[in-house]
């Protein structure tokens, strides 16, 4: 039982730390959302579609669903933990 208590406390500590880090990272996520919903993303997407970006450039941010899915996941997780407070 002592081991279960110790393990549970470790997991709760890690979750609390991760949640605090996520909350602290919201400004960056808002920056990404502004990019994604603005003209810059559309311009970058068009450049990529036209083959004008380097072939080895990482382009997850230009996927049509990647940023959207992350933003929704972020909202859902924050809402889940905020409603439990």
Short mmCIF file of C-alpha atoms in Angstrom, two decimals:
data_model
loop_
_atom_site.label_atom_id
_atom_site.label_comp_id
_atom_site.label_asym_id
_atom_site.label_seq_id
_atom_site.Cartn_x
_atom_site.Cartn_y
_atom_site.Cartn_z
CA UNK A 1 0.00 0.00 0.00
CA UNK A 2 2.91 2.31 0.69
CA UNK A 3 4.20 1.72 -2.85
CA UNK A 4 0.76 2.53 -4.29
CA UNK A 5 0.64 5.76 -2.28
CA UNK A 6 4.12 6.73 -3.45
CA UNK A 7 3.37 5.92 -7.10
CA UNK A 8 0.03 7.74 -7.00
CA UNK A 9 1.67 10.85 -5.54
CA UNK A 10 4.38 10.75 -8.22
CA UNK A 11 1.77 10.50 -10.97
CA UNK A 12 -0.34 13.30 -9.50
CA UNK A 13 2.74 15.49 -9.11
CA UNK A 14 3.70 14.85 -12.75
CA UNK A 15 0.16 15.60 -13.95
CA UNK A 16 0.00 18.80 -11.90
CA UNK A 17 3.37 19.89 -13.27
CA UNK A 18 2.31 19.14 -16.86
CA UNK A 19 -0.96 21.02 -16.41
CA UNK A 20 0.89 24.04 -15.01
CA UNK A 21 3.28 23.92 -17.97
CA UNK A 22 0.33 23.77 -20.39
CA UNK A 23 -1.33 26.74 -18.71
CA UNK A 24 1.95 28.67 -18.86
CA UNK A 25 2.29 27.86 -22.58
CA UNK A 26 -1.07 29.37 -23.58
CA UNK A 27 0.48 32.58 -24.91
CA UNK A 28 2.49 30.57 -27.45
CA UNK A 29 -0.57 28.54 -28.39
CA UNK A 30 -2.52 31.78 -28.93
CA UNK A 31 0.31 32.98 -31.21
CA UNK A 32 0.03 29.78 -33.25
CA UNK A 33 -3.75 30.17 -33.41
CA UNK A 34 -3.37 33.75 -34.68
CA UNK A 35 -0.93 32.53 -37.36
CA UNK A 36 -3.21 29.66 -38.35
CA UNK A 37 -6.35 31.80 -38.60
CA UNK A 38 -4.62 34.71 -40.34
CA UNK A 39 -3.24 35.43 -43.77
CA UNK A 40 0.32 34.25 -43.02
CA UNK A 41 -0.74 30.59 -42.79
CA UNK A 42 -2.64 30.87 -46.07
CA UNK A 43 0.40 32.42 -47.76
CA UNK A 44 2.75 29.75 -46.40
CA UNK A 45 0.31 27.01 -47.40
CA UNK A 46 0.13 28.41 -50.95
CA UNK A 47 3.94 28.58 -51.13
CA UNK A 48 4.14 24.95 -50.08
CA UNK A 49 1.45 23.85 -52.53
CA UNK A 50 3.37 25.63 -55.31
CA UNK A 51 6.56 23.78 -54.35
CA UNK A 52 8.33 26.95 -53.25
CA UNK A 53 9.46 25.70 -49.84
CA UNK A 54 12.50 23.52 -49.18
CA UNK A 55 11.75 19.85 -49.63
CA UNK A 56 13.25 18.89 -46.26
CA UNK A 57 11.42 21.62 -44.32
CA UNK A 58 9.24 20.27 -41.51
CA UNK A 59 5.70 21.35 -42.34
CA UNK A 60 3.35 19.92 -39.73
CA UNK A 61 2.08 23.44 -39.10
CA UNK A 62 0.93 23.54 -42.73
CA UNK A 63 -1.18 20.42 -42.50
CA UNK A 64 -4.83 21.33 -42.81
CA UNK A 65 -5.86 19.52 -39.63
CA UNK A 66 -2.73 19.43 -37.45
CA UNK A 67 -3.02 22.87 -35.87
CA UNK A 68 -6.82 22.75 -35.68
CA UNK A 69 -6.77 19.38 -33.91
CA UNK A 70 -4.15 20.60 -31.42
CA UNK A 71 -6.16 23.74 -30.67
CA UNK A 72 -9.30 21.69 -30.03
CA UNK A 73 -7.39 19.23 -27.87
CA UNK A 74 -5.91 22.13 -25.89
CA UNK A 75 -9.37 23.64 -25.33
CA UNK A 76 -10.85 20.31 -24.27
CA UNK A 77 -8.06 19.52 -21.82
CA UNK A 78 -8.12 22.94 -20.23
CA UNK A 79 -11.92 22.86 -19.97
CA UNK A 80 -11.81 19.39 -18.43
CA UNK A 81 -9.38 20.39 -15.72
CA UNK A 82 -10.92 23.82 -15.11
CA UNK A 83 -14.40 22.37 -14.58
CA UNK A 84 -13.01 19.99 -11.96
CA UNK A 85 -11.62 22.87 -9.85
#
